[in-house]
PDB file of C-alpha atoms in Angstrom:
ATOM      1  CA  MET A 185      43.149 -81.844  47.106  1.00 39.00           C
ATOM      2  CA  SER A 186      43.642 -82.787  43.473  1.00 39.00           C
ATOM      3  CA  ALA A 187      46.513 -85.184  44.124  1.00 43.00           C
ATOM      4  CA  PRO A 188      45.843 -88.694  45.372  1.00 44.00           C
ATOM      5  CA  ASP A 189      46.032 -88.889  49.148  1.00 57.00           C
ATOM      6  CA  THR A 190      48.302 -91.917  49.074  1.00 55.00           C
ATOM      7  CA  ALA A 191      51.093 -93.017  46.775  1.00 54.00           C
ATOM      8  CA  ARG A 192      52.636 -96.452  46.963  1.00 51.00           C
ATOM      9  CA  ILE A 193      56.376 -96.494  46.587  1.00 51.00           C
ATOM     10  CA  HIS A 194      58.414 -99.638  46.215  1.00 46.00           C
ATOM     11  CA  HIS A 195      61.819 -98.883  47.623  1.00 46.00           C
ATOM     12  CA  GLN A 196      64.923-100.940  46.995  1.00 45.00           C
ATOM     13  CA  GLY A 197      67.074-100.754  50.069  1.00 46.00           C
ATOM     14  CA  ALA A 198      68.556-103.308  52.402  1.00 39.00           C
ATOM     15  CA  ALA A 199      65.238-105.112  52.032  1.00 51.00           C
ATOM     16  CA  ARG A 200      62.436-104.492  49.559  1.00 62.00           C
ATOM     17  CA  MET A 201      59.582-102.735  51.331  1.00 76.00           C
ATOM     18  CA  GLN A 202      56.334-101.100  50.380  1.00 88.00           C
ATOM     19  CA  LEU A 203      56.054 -97.570  51.616  1.00 93.00           C
ATOM     20  CA  ASP A 204      52.833 -95.551  51.567  1.00 94.00           C
ATOM     21  CA  ILE A 205      53.221 -91.781  51.394  1.00 96.00           C
ATOM     22  CA  SER A 206      50.053 -89.979  52.424  1.00 96.00           C
ATOM     23  CA  HIS A 207      48.896 -86.367  52.599  1.00 96.00           C
ATOM     24  CA  ASP A 208      45.839 -87.249  54.682  1.00 96.00           C
ATOM     25  CA  PRO A 209      45.909 -85.622  58.146  1.00 96.00           C
ATOM     26  CA  ALA A 210      43.215 -88.029  59.359  1.00 96.00           C
ATOM     27  CA  ARG A 211      45.700 -90.927  59.137  1.00 96.00           C
ATOM     28  CA  LEU A 212      48.348 -89.301  61.338  1.00 97.00           C
ATOM     29  CA  ASP A 213      49.487 -90.881  64.588  1.00 97.00           C
ATOM     30  CA  ARG A 214      49.476 -87.579  66.438  1.00 97.00           C
ATOM     31  CA  ALA A 215      50.607 -89.097  69.740  1.00 96.00           C
ATOM     32  CA  MET A 216      53.708 -90.583  68.081  1.00 96.00           C
ATOM     33  CA  ILE A 217      54.461 -87.318  66.257  1.00 96.00           C
ATOM     34  CA  LEU A 218      54.137 -85.264  69.437  1.00 93.00           C
ATOM     35  CA  GLN A 219      56.215 -87.733  71.431  1.00 92.00           C
ATOM     36  CA  PHE A 220      59.000 -87.662  68.821  1.00 90.00           C
ATOM     37  CA  LEU A 221      58.993 -83.894  68.418  1.00 91.00           C
ATOM     38  CA  THR A 222      59.024 -83.185  72.156  1.00 88.00           C
ATOM     39  CA  THR A 223      61.634 -85.783  73.116  1.00 86.00           C
ATOM     40  CA  GLN A 224      63.897 -86.223  70.095  1.00 80.00           C
ATOM     41  CA  ALA A 225      63.720 -83.055  67.965  1.00 80.00           C
ATOM     42  CA  HIS A 226      65.895 -80.145  69.053  1.00 75.00           C
ATOM     43  CA  TRP A 227      63.850 -77.753  66.914  1.00 76.00           C
ATOM     44  CA  ALA A 228      60.454 -78.405  68.533  1.00 78.00           C
ATOM     45  CA  SER A 229      60.918 -77.109  72.063  1.00 76.00           C
ATOM     46  CA  GLY A 230      57.680 -75.888  73.549  1.00 77.00           C
ATOM     47  CA  MET A 231      55.504 -78.023  71.255  1.00 85.00           C
ATOM     48  CA  ASP A 232      52.273 -79.274  72.793  1.00 89.00           C
ATOM     49  CA  ALA A 233      49.244 -81.100  71.380  1.00 93.00           C
ATOM     50  CA  ALA A 234      47.300 -77.916  70.591  1.00 94.00           C
ATOM     51  CA  LEU A 235      50.242 -76.306  68.812  1.00 92.00           C
ATOM     52  CA  LEU A 236      50.909 -79.497  66.827  1.00 93.00           C
ATOM     53  CA  GLU A 237      47.254 -79.663  65.770  1.00 96.00           C
ATOM     54  CA  ARG A 238      47.310 -76.055  64.583  1.00 95.00           C
ATOM     55  CA  ALA A 239      50.529 -76.710  62.661  1.00 94.00           C
ATOM     56  CA  ILE A 240      49.007 -79.770  60.976  1.00 96.00           C
ATOM     57  CA  GLN A 241      45.834 -77.878  60.036  1.00 96.00           C
ATOM     58  CA  HIS A 242      47.844 -75.170  58.273  1.00 95.00           C
ATOM     59  CA  SER A 243      50.284 -77.393  56.399  1.00 96.00           C
ATOM     60  CA  LEU A 244      50.523 -79.880  53.576  1.00 97.00           C
ATOM     61  CA  ILE A 245      51.257 -83.172  55.323  1.00 96.00           C
ATOM     62  CA  ILE A 246      53.668 -85.824  54.142  1.00 96.00           C
ATOM     63  CA  ALA A 247      53.600 -89.004  56.187  1.00 97.00           C
ATOM     64  CA  ALA A 248      55.272 -92.344  55.519  1.00 97.00           C
ATOM     65  CA  TYR A 249      53.652 -95.632  56.469  1.00 97.00           C
ATOM     66  CA  HIS A 250      54.876 -99.212  56.352  1.00 95.00           C
ATOM     67  CA  GLN A 251      52.174-101.843  56.825  1.00 93.00           C
ATOM     68  CA  GLN A 252      49.784 -99.165  58.160  1.00 93.00           C
ATOM     69  CA  ARG A 253      52.280 -98.005  60.829  1.00 96.00           C
ATOM     70  CA  GLN A 254      53.448 -94.409  60.570  1.00 98.00           C
ATOM     71  CA  ILE A 255      57.243 -94.270  60.423  1.00 97.00           C
ATOM     72  CA  GLY A 256      57.917 -90.733  59.172  1.00 97.00           C
ATOM     73  CA  PHE A 257      56.475 -87.239  59.098  1.00 97.00           C
ATOM     74  CA  ALA A 258      57.037 -83.870  57.444  1.00 95.00           C
ATOM     75  CA  ARG A 259      55.043 -80.703  56.896  1.00 94.00           C
ATOM     76  CA  VAL A 260      55.153 -78.170  54.105  1.00 96.00           C
ATOM     77  CA  ILE A 261      53.996 -74.693  55.064  1.00 95.00           C
ATOM     78  CA  THR A 262      52.936 -73.042  51.815  1.00 96.00           C
ATOM     79  CA  ASP A 263      50.718 -70.604  49.972  1.00 96.00           C
ATOM     80  CA  TYR A 264      50.574 -73.106  47.050  1.00 96.00           C
ATOM     81  CA  ALA A 265      51.563 -70.287  44.689  1.00 96.00           C
ATOM     82  CA  SER A 266      55.107 -69.095  45.201  1.00 95.00           C
ATOM     83  CA  PHE A 267      56.623 -70.227  48.490  1.00 94.00           C
ATOM     84  CA  ALA A 268      57.015 -73.277  50.708  1.00 93.00           C
ATOM     85  CA  TYR A 269      58.906 -74.049  53.894  1.00 90.00           C
ATOM     86  CA  LEU A 270      59.743 -77.632  54.852  1.00 90.00           C
ATOM     87  CA  SER A 271      59.397 -78.318  58.566  1.00 90.00           C
ATOM     88  CA  ASP A 272      59.314 -81.032  61.244  1.00 90.00           C
ATOM     89  CA  VAL A 273      60.882 -83.726  59.065  1.00 90.00           C
ATOM     90  CA  PHE A 274      61.701 -86.967  60.836  1.00 93.00           C
ATOM     91  CA  VAL A 275      61.906 -90.717  60.349  1.00 94.00           C
ATOM     92  CA  LEU A 276      61.683 -93.047  63.338  1.00 96.00           C
ATOM     93  CA  PRO A 277      65.159 -94.359  64.270  1.00 94.00           C
ATOM     94  CA  ASP A 278      64.514 -97.999  63.278  1.00 93.00           C
ATOM     95  CA  TRP A 279      63.593 -96.894  59.747  1.00 94.00           C
ATOM     96  CA  ARG A 280      66.448 -94.483  58.987  1.00 90.00           C
ATOM     97  CA  GLY A 281      68.837 -95.260  56.169  1.00 89.00           C
ATOM     98  CA  GLN A 282      66.177 -97.069  54.145  1.00 90.00           C
ATOM     99  CA  GLY A 283      65.079 -94.213  51.883  1.00 90.00           C
ATOM    100  CA  VAL A 284      62.001 -93.192  53.871  1.00 93.00           C
ATOM    101  CA  GLY A 285      63.127 -89.578  54.307  1.00 89.00           C
ATOM    102  CA  GLN A 286      64.089 -89.322  50.651  1.00 89.00           C
ATOM    103  CA  ALA A 287      60.683 -90.675  49.609  1.00 93.00           C
ATOM    104  CA  MET A 288      58.886 -88.095  51.777  1.00 93.00           C
ATOM    105  CA  ILE A 289      60.936 -85.167  50.447  1.00 91.00           C
ATOM    106  CA  ARG A 290      60.502 -86.315  46.843  1.00 91.00           C
ATOM    107  CA  ALA A 291      56.745 -86.572  47.468  1.00 94.00           C
ATOM    108  CA  ALA A 292      56.818 -82.935  48.570  1.00 92.00           C
ATOM    109  CA  GLN A 293      58.951 -81.869  45.607  1.00 91.00           C
ATOM    110  CA  ASP A 294      56.693 -83.746  43.170  1.00 92.00           C
ATOM    111  CA  HIS A 295      53.365 -82.697  44.682  1.00 95.00           C
ATOM    112  CA  PRO A 296      51.202 -81.303  41.827  1.00 95.00           C
ATOM    113  CA  GLN A 297      50.074 -78.277  43.845  1.00 95.00           C
ATOM    114  CA  LEU A 298      53.675 -77.205  44.512  1.00 94.00           C
ATOM    115  CA  GLN A 299      54.971 -77.162  40.954  1.00 94.00           C
ATOM    116  CA  GLN A 300      54.604 -73.382  40.478  1.00 94.00           C
ATOM    117  CA  LEU A 301      56.656 -72.458  43.533  1.00 93.00           C
ATOM    118  CA  ARG A 302      59.541 -70.047  43.107  1.00 90.00           C
ATOM    119  CA  ARG A 303      61.182 -70.928  46.413  1.00 88.00           C
ATOM    120  CA  PHE A 304      61.213 -73.958  48.709  1.00 87.00           C
ATOM    121  CA  LEU A 305      63.148 -73.310  51.918  1.00 84.00           C
ATOM    122  CA  LEU A 306      64.182 -75.272  54.964  1.00 81.00           C
ATOM    123  CA  VAL A 307      66.457 -74.799  57.936  1.00 77.00           C
ATOM    124  CA  SER A 308      68.663 -77.624  59.147  1.00 73.00           C
ATOM    125  CA  ARG A 309      71.278 -77.629  61.843  1.00 66.00           C
ATOM    126  CA  ASP A 310      72.566 -81.142  61.219  1.00 72.00           C
ATOM    127  CA  ALA A 311      71.075 -82.705  58.061  1.00 67.00           C
ATOM    128  CA  GLY A 312      72.505 -80.512  55.306  1.00 65.00           C
ATOM    129  CA  GLY A 313      74.157 -83.471  53.560  1.00 67.00           C
ATOM    130  CA  PHE A 314      70.842 -85.322  53.380  1.00 68.00           C
ATOM    131  CA  TYR A 315      69.037 -82.337  51.839  1.00 75.00           C
ATOM    132  CA  ARG A 316      71.875 -81.603  49.382  1.00 78.00           C
ATOM    133  CA  GLN A 317      71.366 -85.111  47.945  1.00 78.00           C
ATOM    134  CA  LEU A 318      67.808 -84.054  47.131  1.00 69.00           C
ATOM    135  CA  GLY A 319      68.743 -80.836  45.331  1.00 72.00           C
ATOM    136  CA  PHE A 320      68.662 -78.265  48.129  1.00 77.00           C
ATOM    137  CA  THR A 321      71.554 -75.804  48.209  1.00 80.00           C
ATOM    138  CA  ALA A 322      72.782 -73.121  50.570  1.00 82.00           C
ATOM    139  CA  LEU A 323      70.876 -69.847  50.279  1.00 78.00           C
ATOM    140  CA  GLN A 324      71.961 -67.760  47.362  1.00 83.00           C
ATOM    141  CA  HIS A 325      72.065 -64.141  48.426  1.00 82.00           C
ATOM    142  CA  GLY A 326      71.482 -65.072  52.047  1.00 78.00           C
ATOM    143  CA  GLU A 327      72.161 -61.467  52.948  1.00 77.00           C
ATOM    144  CA  ARG A 328      68.737 -60.612  51.510  1.00 74.00           C
ATOM    145  CA  TYR A 329      66.915 -62.803  54.028  1.00 81.00           C
ATOM    146  CA  MET A 330      65.922 -61.405  57.354  1.00 71.00           C
ATOM    147  CA  GLU A 331      64.081 -62.761  60.354  1.00 77.00           C
ATOM    148  CA  TRP A 332      62.056 -61.637  63.286  1.00 75.00           C
ATOM    149  CA  GLN A 333      61.932 -63.862  66.365  1.00 72.00           C
ATOM    150  CA  ARG A 334      59.650 -63.993  69.340  1.00 68.00           C
ATOM    151  CA  GLY A 335      61.640 -63.540  72.532  1.00 63.00           C
ATOM    152  CA  ALA A 336      61.110 -66.487  74.857  1.00 59.00           C
ATOM    153  CA  ALA A 337      61.385 -64.433  78.031  1.00 59.00           C
ATOM    154  CA  GLU A 338      59.490 -61.373  76.862  1.00 59.00           C
ATOM    155  CA  GLY A 339      56.875 -63.193  74.771  1.00 62.00           C
ATOM    156  CA  ARG A 340      56.885 -60.457  72.137  1.00 64.00           C
ATOM    157  CA  TRP A 341      58.469 -59.929  68.752  1.00 60.00           C
ATOM    158  CA  GLN A 342      61.969 -58.523  68.708  1.00 61.00           C
ATOM    159  CA  PRO A 343      64.870 -58.323  66.296  1.00 62.00           C
ATOM    160  CA  ALA A 344      66.927 -61.510  66.073  1.00 61.00           C
ATOM    161  CA  ARG A 345      70.095 -61.244  68.089  1.00 62.00           C
ATOM    162  CA  ARG A 346      73.244 -62.043  66.180  1.00 61.00           C
ATOM    163  CA  ALA A 347      76.873 -61.800  67.041  1.00 57.00           C
ATOM    164  CA  GLN A 348      78.386 -58.773  65.365  1.00 55.00           C
ATOM    165  CA  PRO A 349      81.285 -59.497  63.015  1.00 54.00           C
ATOM    166  CA  LYS A 350      84.646 -58.810  64.577  1.00 55.00           C
ATOM    167  CA  THR A 351      86.582 -55.981  63.015  1.00 53.00           C
ATOM    168  CA  SER A 352      90.336 -55.771  63.056  1.00 51.00           C
ATOM    169  CA  GLN A 353      91.796 -52.833  64.858  1.00 53.00           C
ATOM    170  CA  ALA A 354      94.909 -51.072  63.613  1.00 51.00           C
ATOM    171  CA  ALA A 355      97.732 -50.986  66.146  1.00 47.00           C
TER     172      ALA A 355
END
């Protein structure tokens, strides 16, 4: 990786703190990440240690540390050429509201190997306001995007099921 593995960020918040942002998977507290994702993240159902490890191996890692303790995590799934998808972003509850999440997302946005991307996507059910502050917007031309989901019961790929738009009927 051409970028430094760690960047020190001095953040002015309620209290001045030193935050280390690292891209080094060897530093990760995998047990903490797995525990958070499986107990506190609605999006990570079915995650186990093997699946987490595979996800880490195939992603650009962004982790936040305060005094050597990991307090945040995010992954960027990317081809390093044109596309990236931001996933599994979280900050431990005691550290929220202090700029840790913003620092991690900015580290992803500023990463030297991601500067040629045409598109950086994410999906969020409940943090849209947070991501809007960092420059993300709703999909333009969302009708062009399609998905294919694996059916939980069948275990095979199938078209995503969506509610059909209601049409008005003439009386």
